[in-house]
PDB file of C-alpha atoms in Angstrom:
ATOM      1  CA  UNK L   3       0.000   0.000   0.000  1.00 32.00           C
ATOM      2  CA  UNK L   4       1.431   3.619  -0.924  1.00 37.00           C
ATOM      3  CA  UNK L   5       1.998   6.090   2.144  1.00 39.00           C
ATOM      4  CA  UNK L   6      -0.034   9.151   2.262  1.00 45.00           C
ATOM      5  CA  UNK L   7       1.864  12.291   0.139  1.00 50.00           C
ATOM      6  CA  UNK L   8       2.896  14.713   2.098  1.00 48.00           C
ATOM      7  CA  UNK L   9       0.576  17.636   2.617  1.00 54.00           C
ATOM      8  CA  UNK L  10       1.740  20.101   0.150  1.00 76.00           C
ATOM      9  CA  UNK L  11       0.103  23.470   1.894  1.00 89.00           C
ATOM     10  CA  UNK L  12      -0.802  24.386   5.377  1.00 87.00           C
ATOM     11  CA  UNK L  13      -4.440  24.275   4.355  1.00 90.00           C
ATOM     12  CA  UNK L  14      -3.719  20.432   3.293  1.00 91.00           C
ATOM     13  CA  UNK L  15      -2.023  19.960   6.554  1.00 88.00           C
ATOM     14  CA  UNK L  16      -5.218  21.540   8.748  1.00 86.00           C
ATOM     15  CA  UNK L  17      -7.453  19.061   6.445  1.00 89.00           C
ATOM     16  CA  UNK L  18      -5.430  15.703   7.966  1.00 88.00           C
ATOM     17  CA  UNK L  19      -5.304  17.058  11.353  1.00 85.00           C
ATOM     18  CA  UNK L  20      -8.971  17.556  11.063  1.00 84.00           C
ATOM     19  CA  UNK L  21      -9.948  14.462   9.973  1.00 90.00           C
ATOM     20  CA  UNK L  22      -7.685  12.406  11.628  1.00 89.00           C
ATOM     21  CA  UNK L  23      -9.314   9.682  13.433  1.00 90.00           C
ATOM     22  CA  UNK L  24     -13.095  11.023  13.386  1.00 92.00           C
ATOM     23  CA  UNK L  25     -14.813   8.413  10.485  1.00 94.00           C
ATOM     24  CA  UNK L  26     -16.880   7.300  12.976  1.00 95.00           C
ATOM     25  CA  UNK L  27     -18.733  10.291  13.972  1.00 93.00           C
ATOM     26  CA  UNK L  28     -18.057  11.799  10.497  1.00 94.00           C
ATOM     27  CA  UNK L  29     -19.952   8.624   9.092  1.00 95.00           C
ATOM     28  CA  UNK L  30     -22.703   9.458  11.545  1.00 93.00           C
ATOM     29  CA  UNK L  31     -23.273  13.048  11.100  1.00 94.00           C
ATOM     30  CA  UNK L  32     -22.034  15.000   8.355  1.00 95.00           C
ATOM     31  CA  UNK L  33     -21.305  11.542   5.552  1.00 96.00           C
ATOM     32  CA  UNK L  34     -25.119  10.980   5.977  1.00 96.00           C
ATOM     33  CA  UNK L  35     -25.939  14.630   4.596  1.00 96.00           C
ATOM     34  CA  UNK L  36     -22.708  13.866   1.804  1.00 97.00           C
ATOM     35  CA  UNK L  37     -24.670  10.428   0.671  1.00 97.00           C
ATOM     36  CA  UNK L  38     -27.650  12.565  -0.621  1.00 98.00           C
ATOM     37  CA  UNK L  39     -25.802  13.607  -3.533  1.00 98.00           C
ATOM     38  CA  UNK L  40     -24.259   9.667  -4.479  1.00 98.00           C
ATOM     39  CA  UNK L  41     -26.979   8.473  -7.028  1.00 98.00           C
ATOM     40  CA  UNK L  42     -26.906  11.610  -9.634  1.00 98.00           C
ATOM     41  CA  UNK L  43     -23.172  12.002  -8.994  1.00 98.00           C
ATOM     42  CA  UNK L  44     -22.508   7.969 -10.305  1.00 98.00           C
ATOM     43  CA  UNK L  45     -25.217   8.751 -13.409  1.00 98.00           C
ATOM     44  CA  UNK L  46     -23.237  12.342 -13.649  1.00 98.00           C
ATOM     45  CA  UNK L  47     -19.917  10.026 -14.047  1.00 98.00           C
ATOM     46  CA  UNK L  48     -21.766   7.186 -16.673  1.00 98.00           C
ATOM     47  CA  UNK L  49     -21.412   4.390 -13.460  1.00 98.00           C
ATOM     48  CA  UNK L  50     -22.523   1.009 -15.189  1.00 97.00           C
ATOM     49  CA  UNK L  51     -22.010  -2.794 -15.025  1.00 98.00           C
ATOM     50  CA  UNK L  52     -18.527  -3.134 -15.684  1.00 98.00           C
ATOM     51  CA  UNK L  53     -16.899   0.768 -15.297  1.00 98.00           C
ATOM     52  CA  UNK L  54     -13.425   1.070 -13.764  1.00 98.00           C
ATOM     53  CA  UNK L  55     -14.254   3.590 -11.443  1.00 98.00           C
ATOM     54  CA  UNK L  56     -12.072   5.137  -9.251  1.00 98.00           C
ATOM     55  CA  UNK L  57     -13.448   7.071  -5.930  1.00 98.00           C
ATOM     56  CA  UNK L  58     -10.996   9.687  -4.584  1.00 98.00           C
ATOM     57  CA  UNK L  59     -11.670  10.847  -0.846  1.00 97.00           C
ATOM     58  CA  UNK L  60     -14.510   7.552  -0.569  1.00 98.00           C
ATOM     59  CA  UNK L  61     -14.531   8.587   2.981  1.00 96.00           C
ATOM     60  CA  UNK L  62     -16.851   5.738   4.908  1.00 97.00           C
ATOM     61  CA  UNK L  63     -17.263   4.417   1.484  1.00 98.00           C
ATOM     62  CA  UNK L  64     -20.924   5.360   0.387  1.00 98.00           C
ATOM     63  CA  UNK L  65     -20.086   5.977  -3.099  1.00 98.00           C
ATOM     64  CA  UNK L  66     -17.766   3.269  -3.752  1.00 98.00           C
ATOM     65  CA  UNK L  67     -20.794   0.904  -2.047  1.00 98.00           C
ATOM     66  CA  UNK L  68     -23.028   2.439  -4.514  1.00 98.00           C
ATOM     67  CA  UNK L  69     -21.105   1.841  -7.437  1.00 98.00           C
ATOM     68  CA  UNK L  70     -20.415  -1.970  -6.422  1.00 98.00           C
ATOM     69  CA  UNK L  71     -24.036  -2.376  -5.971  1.00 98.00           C
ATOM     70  CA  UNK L  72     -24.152  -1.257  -9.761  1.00 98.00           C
ATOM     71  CA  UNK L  73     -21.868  -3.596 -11.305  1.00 98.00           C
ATOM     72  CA  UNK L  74     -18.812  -1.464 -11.214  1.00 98.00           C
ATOM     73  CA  UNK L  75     -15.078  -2.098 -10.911  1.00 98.00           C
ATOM     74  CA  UNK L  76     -14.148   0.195  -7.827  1.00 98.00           C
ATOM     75  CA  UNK L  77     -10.614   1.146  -6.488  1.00 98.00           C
ATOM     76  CA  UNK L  78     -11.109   3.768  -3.469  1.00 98.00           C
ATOM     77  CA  UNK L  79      -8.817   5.889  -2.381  1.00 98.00           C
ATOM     78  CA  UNK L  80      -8.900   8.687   0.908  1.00 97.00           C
ATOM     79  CA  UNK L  81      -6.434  10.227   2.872  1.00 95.00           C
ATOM     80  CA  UNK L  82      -7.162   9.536   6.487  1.00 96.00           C
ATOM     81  CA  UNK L  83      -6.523   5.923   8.026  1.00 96.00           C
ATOM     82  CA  UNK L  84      -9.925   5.685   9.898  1.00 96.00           C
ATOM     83  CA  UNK L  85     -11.862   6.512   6.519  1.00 97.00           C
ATOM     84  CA  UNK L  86     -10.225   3.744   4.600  1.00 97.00           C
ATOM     85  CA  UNK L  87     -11.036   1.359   7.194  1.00 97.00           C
ATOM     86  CA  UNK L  88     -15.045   1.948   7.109  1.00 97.00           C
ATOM     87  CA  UNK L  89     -14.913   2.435   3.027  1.00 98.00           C
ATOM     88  CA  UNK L  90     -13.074  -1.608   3.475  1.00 98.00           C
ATOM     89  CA  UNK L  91     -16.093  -2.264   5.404  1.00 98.00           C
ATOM     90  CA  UNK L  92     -18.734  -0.834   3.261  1.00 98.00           C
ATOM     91  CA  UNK L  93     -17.658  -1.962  -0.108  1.00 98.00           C
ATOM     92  CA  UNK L  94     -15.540  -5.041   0.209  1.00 98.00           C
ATOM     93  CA  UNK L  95     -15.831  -5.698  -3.284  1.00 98.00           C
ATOM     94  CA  UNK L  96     -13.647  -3.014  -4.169  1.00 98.00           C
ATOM     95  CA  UNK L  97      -9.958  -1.835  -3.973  1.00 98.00           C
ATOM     96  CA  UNK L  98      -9.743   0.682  -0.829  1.00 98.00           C
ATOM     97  CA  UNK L  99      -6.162   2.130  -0.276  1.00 97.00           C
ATOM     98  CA  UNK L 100      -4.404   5.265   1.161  1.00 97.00           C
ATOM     99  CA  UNK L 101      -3.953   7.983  -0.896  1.00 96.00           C
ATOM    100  CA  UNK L 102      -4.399  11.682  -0.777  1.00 93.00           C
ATOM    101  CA  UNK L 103      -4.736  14.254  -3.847  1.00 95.00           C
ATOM    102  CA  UNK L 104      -2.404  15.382  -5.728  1.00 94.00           C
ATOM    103  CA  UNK L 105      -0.534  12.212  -6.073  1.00 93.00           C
ATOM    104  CA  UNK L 106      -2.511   9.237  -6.877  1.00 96.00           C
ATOM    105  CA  UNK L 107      -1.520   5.798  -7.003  1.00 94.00           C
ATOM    106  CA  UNK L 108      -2.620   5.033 -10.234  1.00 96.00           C
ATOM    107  CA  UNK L 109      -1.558   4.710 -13.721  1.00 97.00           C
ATOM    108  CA  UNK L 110      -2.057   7.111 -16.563  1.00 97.00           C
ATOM    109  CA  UNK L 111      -5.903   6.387 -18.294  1.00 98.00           C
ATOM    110  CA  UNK L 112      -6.369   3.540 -15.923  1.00 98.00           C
ATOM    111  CA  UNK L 113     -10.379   4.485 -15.392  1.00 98.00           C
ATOM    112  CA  UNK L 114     -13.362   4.810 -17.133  1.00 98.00           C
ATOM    113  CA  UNK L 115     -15.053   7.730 -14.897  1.00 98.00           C
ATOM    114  CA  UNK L 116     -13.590   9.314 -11.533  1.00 98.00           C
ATOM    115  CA  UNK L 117     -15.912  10.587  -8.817  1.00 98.00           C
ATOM    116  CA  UNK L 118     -15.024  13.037  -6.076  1.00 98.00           C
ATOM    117  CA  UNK L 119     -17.685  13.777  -3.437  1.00 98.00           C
ATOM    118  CA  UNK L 120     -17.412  17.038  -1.360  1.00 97.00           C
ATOM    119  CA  UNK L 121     -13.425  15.916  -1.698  1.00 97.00           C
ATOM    120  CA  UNK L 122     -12.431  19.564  -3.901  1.00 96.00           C
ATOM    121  CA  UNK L 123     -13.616  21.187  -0.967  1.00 93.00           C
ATOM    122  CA  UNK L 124     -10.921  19.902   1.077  1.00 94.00           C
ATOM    123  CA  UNK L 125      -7.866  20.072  -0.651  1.00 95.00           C
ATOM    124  CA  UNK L 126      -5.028  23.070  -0.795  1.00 95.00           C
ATOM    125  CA  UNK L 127      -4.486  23.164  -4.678  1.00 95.00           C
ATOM    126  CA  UNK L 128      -7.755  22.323  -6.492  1.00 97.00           C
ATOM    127  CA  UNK L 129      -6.794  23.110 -10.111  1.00 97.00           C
ATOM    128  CA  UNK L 130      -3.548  21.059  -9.368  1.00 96.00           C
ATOM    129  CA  UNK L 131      -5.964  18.343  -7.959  1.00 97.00           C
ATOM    130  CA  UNK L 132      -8.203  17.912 -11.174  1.00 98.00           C
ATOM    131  CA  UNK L 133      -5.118  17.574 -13.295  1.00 97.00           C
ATOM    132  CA  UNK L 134      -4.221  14.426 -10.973  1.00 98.00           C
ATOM    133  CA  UNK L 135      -8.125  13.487 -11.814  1.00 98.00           C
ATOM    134  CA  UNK L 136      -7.741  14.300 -15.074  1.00 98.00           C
ATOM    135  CA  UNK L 137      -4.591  11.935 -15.733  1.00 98.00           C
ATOM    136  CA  UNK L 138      -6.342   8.646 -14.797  1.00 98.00           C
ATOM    137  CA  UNK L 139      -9.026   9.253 -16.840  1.00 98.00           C
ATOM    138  CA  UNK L 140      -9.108   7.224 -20.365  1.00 98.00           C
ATOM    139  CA  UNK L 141      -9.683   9.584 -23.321  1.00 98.00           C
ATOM    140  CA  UNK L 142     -13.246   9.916 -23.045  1.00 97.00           C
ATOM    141  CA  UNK L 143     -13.127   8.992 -19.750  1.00 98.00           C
ATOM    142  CA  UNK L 144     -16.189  11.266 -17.280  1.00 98.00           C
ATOM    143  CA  UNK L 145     -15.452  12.981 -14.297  1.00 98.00           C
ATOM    144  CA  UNK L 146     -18.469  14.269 -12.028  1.00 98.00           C
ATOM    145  CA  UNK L 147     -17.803  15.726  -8.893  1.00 98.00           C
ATOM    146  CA  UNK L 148     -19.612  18.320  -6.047  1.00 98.00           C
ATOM    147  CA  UNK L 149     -18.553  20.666  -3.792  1.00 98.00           C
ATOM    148  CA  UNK L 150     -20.456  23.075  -1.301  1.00 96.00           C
ATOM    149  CA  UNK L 151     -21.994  25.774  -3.193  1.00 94.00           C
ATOM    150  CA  UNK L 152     -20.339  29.417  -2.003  1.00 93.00           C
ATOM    151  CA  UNK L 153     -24.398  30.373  -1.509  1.00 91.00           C
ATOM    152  CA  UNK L 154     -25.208  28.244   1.439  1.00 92.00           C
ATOM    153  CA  UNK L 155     -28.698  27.180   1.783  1.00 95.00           C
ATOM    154  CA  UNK L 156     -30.123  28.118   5.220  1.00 96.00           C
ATOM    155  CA  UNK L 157     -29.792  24.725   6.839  1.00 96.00           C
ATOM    156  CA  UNK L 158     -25.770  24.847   5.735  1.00 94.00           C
ATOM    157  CA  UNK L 159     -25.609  28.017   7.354  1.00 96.00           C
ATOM    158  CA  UNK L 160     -27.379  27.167  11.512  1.00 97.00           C
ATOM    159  CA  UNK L 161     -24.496  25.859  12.689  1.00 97.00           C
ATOM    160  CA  UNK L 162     -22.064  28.994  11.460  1.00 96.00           C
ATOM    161  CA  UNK L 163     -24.390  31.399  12.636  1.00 97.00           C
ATOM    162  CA  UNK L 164     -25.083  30.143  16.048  1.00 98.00           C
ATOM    163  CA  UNK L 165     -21.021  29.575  16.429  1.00 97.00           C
ATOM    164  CA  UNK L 166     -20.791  33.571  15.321  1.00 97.00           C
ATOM    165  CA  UNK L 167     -23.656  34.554  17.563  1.00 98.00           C
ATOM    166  CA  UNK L 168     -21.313  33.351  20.351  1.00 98.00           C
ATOM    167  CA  UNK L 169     -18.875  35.382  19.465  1.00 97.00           C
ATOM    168  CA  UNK L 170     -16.629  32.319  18.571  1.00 97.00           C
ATOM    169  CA  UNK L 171     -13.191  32.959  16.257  1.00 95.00           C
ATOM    170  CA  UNK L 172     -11.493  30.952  14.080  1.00 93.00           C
ATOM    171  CA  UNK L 173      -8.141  30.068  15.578  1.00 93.00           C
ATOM    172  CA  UNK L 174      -4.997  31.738  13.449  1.00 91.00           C
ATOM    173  CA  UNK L 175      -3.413  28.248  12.214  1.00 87.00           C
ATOM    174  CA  UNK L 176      -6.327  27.447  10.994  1.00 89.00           C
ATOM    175  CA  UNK L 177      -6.340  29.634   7.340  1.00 85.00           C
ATOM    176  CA  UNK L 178      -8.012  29.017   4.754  1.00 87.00           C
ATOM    177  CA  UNK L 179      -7.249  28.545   1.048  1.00 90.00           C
ATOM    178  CA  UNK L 180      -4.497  30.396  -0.159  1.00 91.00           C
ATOM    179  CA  UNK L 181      -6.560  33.182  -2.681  1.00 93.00           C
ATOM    180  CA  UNK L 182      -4.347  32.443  -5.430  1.00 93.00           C
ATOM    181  CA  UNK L 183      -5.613  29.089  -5.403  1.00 94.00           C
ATOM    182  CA  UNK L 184      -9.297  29.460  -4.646  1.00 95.00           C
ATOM    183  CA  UNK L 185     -12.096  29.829  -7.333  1.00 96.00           C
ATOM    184  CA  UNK L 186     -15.643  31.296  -6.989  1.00 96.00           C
ATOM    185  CA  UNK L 187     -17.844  28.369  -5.912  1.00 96.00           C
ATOM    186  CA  UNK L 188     -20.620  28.874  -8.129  1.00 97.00           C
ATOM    187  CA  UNK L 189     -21.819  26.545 -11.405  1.00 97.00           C
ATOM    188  CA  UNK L 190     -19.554  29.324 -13.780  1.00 97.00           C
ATOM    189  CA  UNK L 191     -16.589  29.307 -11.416  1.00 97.00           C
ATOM    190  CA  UNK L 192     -16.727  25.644 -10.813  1.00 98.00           C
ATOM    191  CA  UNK L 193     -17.022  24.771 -14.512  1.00 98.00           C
ATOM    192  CA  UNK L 194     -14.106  27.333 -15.263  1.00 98.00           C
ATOM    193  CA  UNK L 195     -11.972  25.400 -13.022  1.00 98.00           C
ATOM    194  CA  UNK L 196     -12.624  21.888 -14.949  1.00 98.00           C
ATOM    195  CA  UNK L 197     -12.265  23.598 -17.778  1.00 98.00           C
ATOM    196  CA  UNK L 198      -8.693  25.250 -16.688  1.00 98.00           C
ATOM    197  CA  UNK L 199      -7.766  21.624 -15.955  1.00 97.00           C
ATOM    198  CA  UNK L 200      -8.082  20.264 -19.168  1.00 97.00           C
ATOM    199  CA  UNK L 201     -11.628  18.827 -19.391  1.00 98.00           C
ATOM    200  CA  UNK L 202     -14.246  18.939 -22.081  1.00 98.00           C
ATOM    201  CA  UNK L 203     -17.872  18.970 -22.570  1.00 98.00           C
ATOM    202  CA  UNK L 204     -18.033  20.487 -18.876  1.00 98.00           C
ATOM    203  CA  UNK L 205     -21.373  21.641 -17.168  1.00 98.00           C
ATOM    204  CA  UNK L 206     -22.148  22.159 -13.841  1.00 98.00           C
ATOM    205  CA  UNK L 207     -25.761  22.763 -12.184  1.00 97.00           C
ATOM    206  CA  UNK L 208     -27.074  22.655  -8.541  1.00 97.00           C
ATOM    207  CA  UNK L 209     -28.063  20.072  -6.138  1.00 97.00           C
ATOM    208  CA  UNK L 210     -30.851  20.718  -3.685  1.00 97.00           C
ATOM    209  CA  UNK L 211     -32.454  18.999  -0.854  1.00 97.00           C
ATOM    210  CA  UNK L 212     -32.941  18.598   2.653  1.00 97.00           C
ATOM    211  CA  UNK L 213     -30.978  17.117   5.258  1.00 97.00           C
ATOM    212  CA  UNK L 214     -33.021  14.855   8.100  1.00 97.00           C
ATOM    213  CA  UNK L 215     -31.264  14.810  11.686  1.00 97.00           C
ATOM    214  CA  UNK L 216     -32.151  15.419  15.248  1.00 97.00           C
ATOM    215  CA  UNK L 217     -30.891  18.761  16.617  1.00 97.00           C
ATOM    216  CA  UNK L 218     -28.383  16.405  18.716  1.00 97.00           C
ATOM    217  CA  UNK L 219     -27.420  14.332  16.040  1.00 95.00           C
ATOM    218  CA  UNK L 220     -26.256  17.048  13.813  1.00 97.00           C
ATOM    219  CA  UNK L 221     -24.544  18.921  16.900  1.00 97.00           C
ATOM    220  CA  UNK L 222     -22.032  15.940  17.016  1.00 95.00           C
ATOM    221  CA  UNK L 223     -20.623  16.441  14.220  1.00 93.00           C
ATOM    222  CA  UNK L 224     -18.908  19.828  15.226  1.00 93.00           C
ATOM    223  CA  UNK L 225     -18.790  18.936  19.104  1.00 95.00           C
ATOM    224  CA  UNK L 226     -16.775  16.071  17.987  1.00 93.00           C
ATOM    225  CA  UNK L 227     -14.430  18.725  16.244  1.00 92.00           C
ATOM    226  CA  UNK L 228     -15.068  17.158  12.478  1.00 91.00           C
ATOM    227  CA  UNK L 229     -13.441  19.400   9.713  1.00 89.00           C
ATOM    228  CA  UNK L 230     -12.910  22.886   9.941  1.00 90.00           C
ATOM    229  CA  UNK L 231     -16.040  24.255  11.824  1.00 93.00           C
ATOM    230  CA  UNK L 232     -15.334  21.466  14.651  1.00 93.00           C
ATOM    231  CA  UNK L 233     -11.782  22.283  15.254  1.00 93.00           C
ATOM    232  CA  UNK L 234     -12.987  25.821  15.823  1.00 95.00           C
ATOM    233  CA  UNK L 235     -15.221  25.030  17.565  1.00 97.00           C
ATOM    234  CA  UNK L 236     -13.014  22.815  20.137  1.00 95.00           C
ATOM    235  CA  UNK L 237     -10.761  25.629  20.112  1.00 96.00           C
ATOM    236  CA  UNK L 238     -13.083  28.335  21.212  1.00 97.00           C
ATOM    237  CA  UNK L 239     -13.665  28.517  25.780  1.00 97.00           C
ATOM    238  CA  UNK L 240     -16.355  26.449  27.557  1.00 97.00           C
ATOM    239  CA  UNK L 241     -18.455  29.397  27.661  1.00 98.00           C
ATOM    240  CA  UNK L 242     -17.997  30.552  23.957  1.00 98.00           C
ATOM    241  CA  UNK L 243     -18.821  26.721  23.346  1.00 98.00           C
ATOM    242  CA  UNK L 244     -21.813  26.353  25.602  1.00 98.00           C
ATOM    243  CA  UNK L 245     -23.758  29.599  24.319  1.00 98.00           C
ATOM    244  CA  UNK L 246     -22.993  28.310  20.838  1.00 98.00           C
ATOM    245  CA  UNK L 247     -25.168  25.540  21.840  1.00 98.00           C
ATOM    246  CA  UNK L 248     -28.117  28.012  22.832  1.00 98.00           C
ATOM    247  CA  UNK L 249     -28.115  29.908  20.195  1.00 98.00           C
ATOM    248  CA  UNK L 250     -28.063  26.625  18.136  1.00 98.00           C
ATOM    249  CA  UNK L 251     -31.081  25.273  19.602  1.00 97.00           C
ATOM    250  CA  UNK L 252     -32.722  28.960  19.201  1.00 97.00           C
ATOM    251  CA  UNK L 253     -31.922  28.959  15.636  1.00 98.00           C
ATOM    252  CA  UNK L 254     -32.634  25.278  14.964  1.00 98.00           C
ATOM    253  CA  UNK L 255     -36.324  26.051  15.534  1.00 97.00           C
ATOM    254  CA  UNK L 256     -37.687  26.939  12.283  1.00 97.00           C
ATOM    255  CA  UNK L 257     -36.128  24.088  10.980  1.00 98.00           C
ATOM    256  CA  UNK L 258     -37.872  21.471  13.017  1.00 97.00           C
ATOM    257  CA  UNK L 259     -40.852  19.318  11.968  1.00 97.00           C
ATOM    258  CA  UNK L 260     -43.513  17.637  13.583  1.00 96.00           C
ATOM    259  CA  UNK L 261     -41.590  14.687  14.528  1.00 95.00           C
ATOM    260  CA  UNK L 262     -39.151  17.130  16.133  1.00 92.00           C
ATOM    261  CA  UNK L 263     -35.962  16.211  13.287  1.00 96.00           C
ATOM    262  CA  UNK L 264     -35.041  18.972  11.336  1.00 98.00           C
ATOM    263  CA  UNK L 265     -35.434  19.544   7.998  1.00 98.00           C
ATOM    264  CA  UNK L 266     -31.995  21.611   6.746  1.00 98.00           C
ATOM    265  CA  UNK L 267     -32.285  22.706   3.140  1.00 98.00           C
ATOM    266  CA  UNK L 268     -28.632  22.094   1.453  1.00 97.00           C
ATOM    267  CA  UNK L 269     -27.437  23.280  -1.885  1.00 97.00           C
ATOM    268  CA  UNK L 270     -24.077  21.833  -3.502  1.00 98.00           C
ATOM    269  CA  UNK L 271     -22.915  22.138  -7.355  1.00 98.00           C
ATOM    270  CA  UNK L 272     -22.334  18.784  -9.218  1.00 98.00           C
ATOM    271  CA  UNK L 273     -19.956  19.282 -12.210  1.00 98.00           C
ATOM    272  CA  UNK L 274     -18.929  16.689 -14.910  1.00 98.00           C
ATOM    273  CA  UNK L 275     -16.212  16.725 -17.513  1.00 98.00           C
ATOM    274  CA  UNK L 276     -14.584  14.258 -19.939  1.00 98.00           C
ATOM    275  CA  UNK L 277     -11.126  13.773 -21.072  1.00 97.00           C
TER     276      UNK L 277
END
C-alpha cells in the first residue's frame, strides 16, 4: 500500500489534522448529509455494469458501495486511516487504499469515470488536484464531482451562525485557502476550473435537498471537532462553546418538523467533464 503524500500546503495539513481519526462520527453526522448527492453524482460520471471507477476521498465508502451495488469495478482511495477502514467495510468488493490528492496511485488512463464527493472542498491546490483526476481518466473517460456551493442554503448556514452569535473565532493556524488558489464556488466558477484543468464537454448545475437529523445528532458532528467548523469550535472557551449551543437550539427552531428532526435545506454544485 502507498503512504499518504505529504501535505503540500498548510491548508492540506489543517485538512489531515482535522480528519484524523473522526470516520466514525463523520460517518454518523455530516457523511449521511454527503450520501444525498451519491446516485446523480454515479449517473453524472456514466457508473454502469462493468466501469473502472475510481473514488478519490470515498470517505466511509458510500459511493464506492453504490457503485459496487451497480456492477462497477471500484478502487477507493482517501487520505485519512480511519476513513479507509469503514470504506473496506462498506464496499468489500472493491480496492480501498491510502492515498491523498495530488498524487494518486494510479496509472495514466487507468479508469473509465472518476468521482469526487465534497473531496475539492478539502484540498489546498484544487486546479492542481483535477489535473491528478484528469490523468487517470481514459480519453473519453467522465469525471463528475460536487462541492459546497459558495451560496449556502439556510440549513448549511445554523451551525455557522449560532457559532458567530457566540462570538466564537477561528483560531490563526487554521487559514483558509491560499486566494491564489481558490475559485468562486458557483456553477460558472466551478465549470471554469474543470475547464482550466483540461476537461471537455463540462457543465455544472445545482443540487438541492434537505438534510433529516435530530438537533443532537447534527450537533455531534462539530462537538466532535469534524473538519474545519469542529476544530474551531473545540478551540473556542467552555463558555464561547456552551452559548454556541443556545443559540443553536434557538436557531434550529424553524427548521424542526412535527416529529421534532429537522429539515436543513442544502445546496451543492455537481460538475462533470470528460477527457
Amino acid at each position: 500500500m502507498p503512504p499518504t503524500a505529504a501535505p503540500t500546503t498548510s491548508f492540506d495539513a489543517n485538512e489531515r489534522t482535522a480528519w484524523a481519526g473522526r470516520a466514525d462520527v463523520y460517518a454518523a453526522t455530516f457523511g449521511r448529509l454527503c450520501a444525498h448527492s451519491t446516485p446523480e453524482l454515479l449517473d453524472a460520471a456514466e457508473v454502469f455494469a462493468g466501469t473502472r471507477l475510481l473514488d478519490v476521498g470515498t470517505g466511509p465508502g458510500t459511493v464506492a458501495a453504490a457503485a459496487c451495488a451497480r456492477g462497477a469495478e471500484v478502487t477507493a482511495v482517501d487520505a485519512e486511516p480511519s476513513m479507509v477502514e469503514l470504506a473496506r467495510r462498506a464496499a468489500p468488493s472493491a480496492r480501498v487504499d491510502l492515498a491523498a490528492l495530488p498524487d494518486l496511485p494510479c496509472g495514466d488512463a487507468e479508469f473509465d469515470s472518476v468521482v469526487a464527493n465534497f473531496v475539492l472542498n478539502h484540498v489546498g491546490r484544487p486546479l492542481l488536484a483535477l489535473a491528478e483526476l484528469r490523468r487517470v481518466l481514459r480519453p473519453g473517460g467522465r469525471l463528475a464531482l460536487t462541492i459546497w456551493s459558495g451560496a449556502p442554503a439556510p440549513g448549511q448556514a445554523l451551525i455557522p451562525q449560532a457559532m458567530q452569535a457566540a462570538g466564537a473565532v477561528r483560531p490563526p493556524h487554521l487559514r483558509p485557502l491560499d486566494p491564489a488558489d481558490d475559485f468562486p464556488r458557483t456553477p460558472d466558477g466551478l465549470a471554469t476550473l474543470l475547464t482550466d484543468a483540461g476537461l471537455r464537454h463540462v457543465t455544472c448545475r445545482t443540487l438541492s435537498w434537505d438534510h433529516h437529523a435530530t438537533a443532537d445528532d447534527w450537533w455531534a458532528g462539530p462537538a466532535s471537532g469534524v473538519a474545519t467548523i469542529g476544530l474551531t469550535f473545540l478551540a473556542q472557551t467552555p463558555e464561547i462553546r456552551s452559548e454556541a449551543r443556545r443559540h443553536y437550539d434557538r436557531l434550529a427552531a424553524p427548521f424542526r418538523t412535527p416529529d421534532g428532526t429537522l429539515a436543513l435545506p442544502h445546496t451543492a454544485l455537481l460538475a462533470t467533464g470528460s477527457k
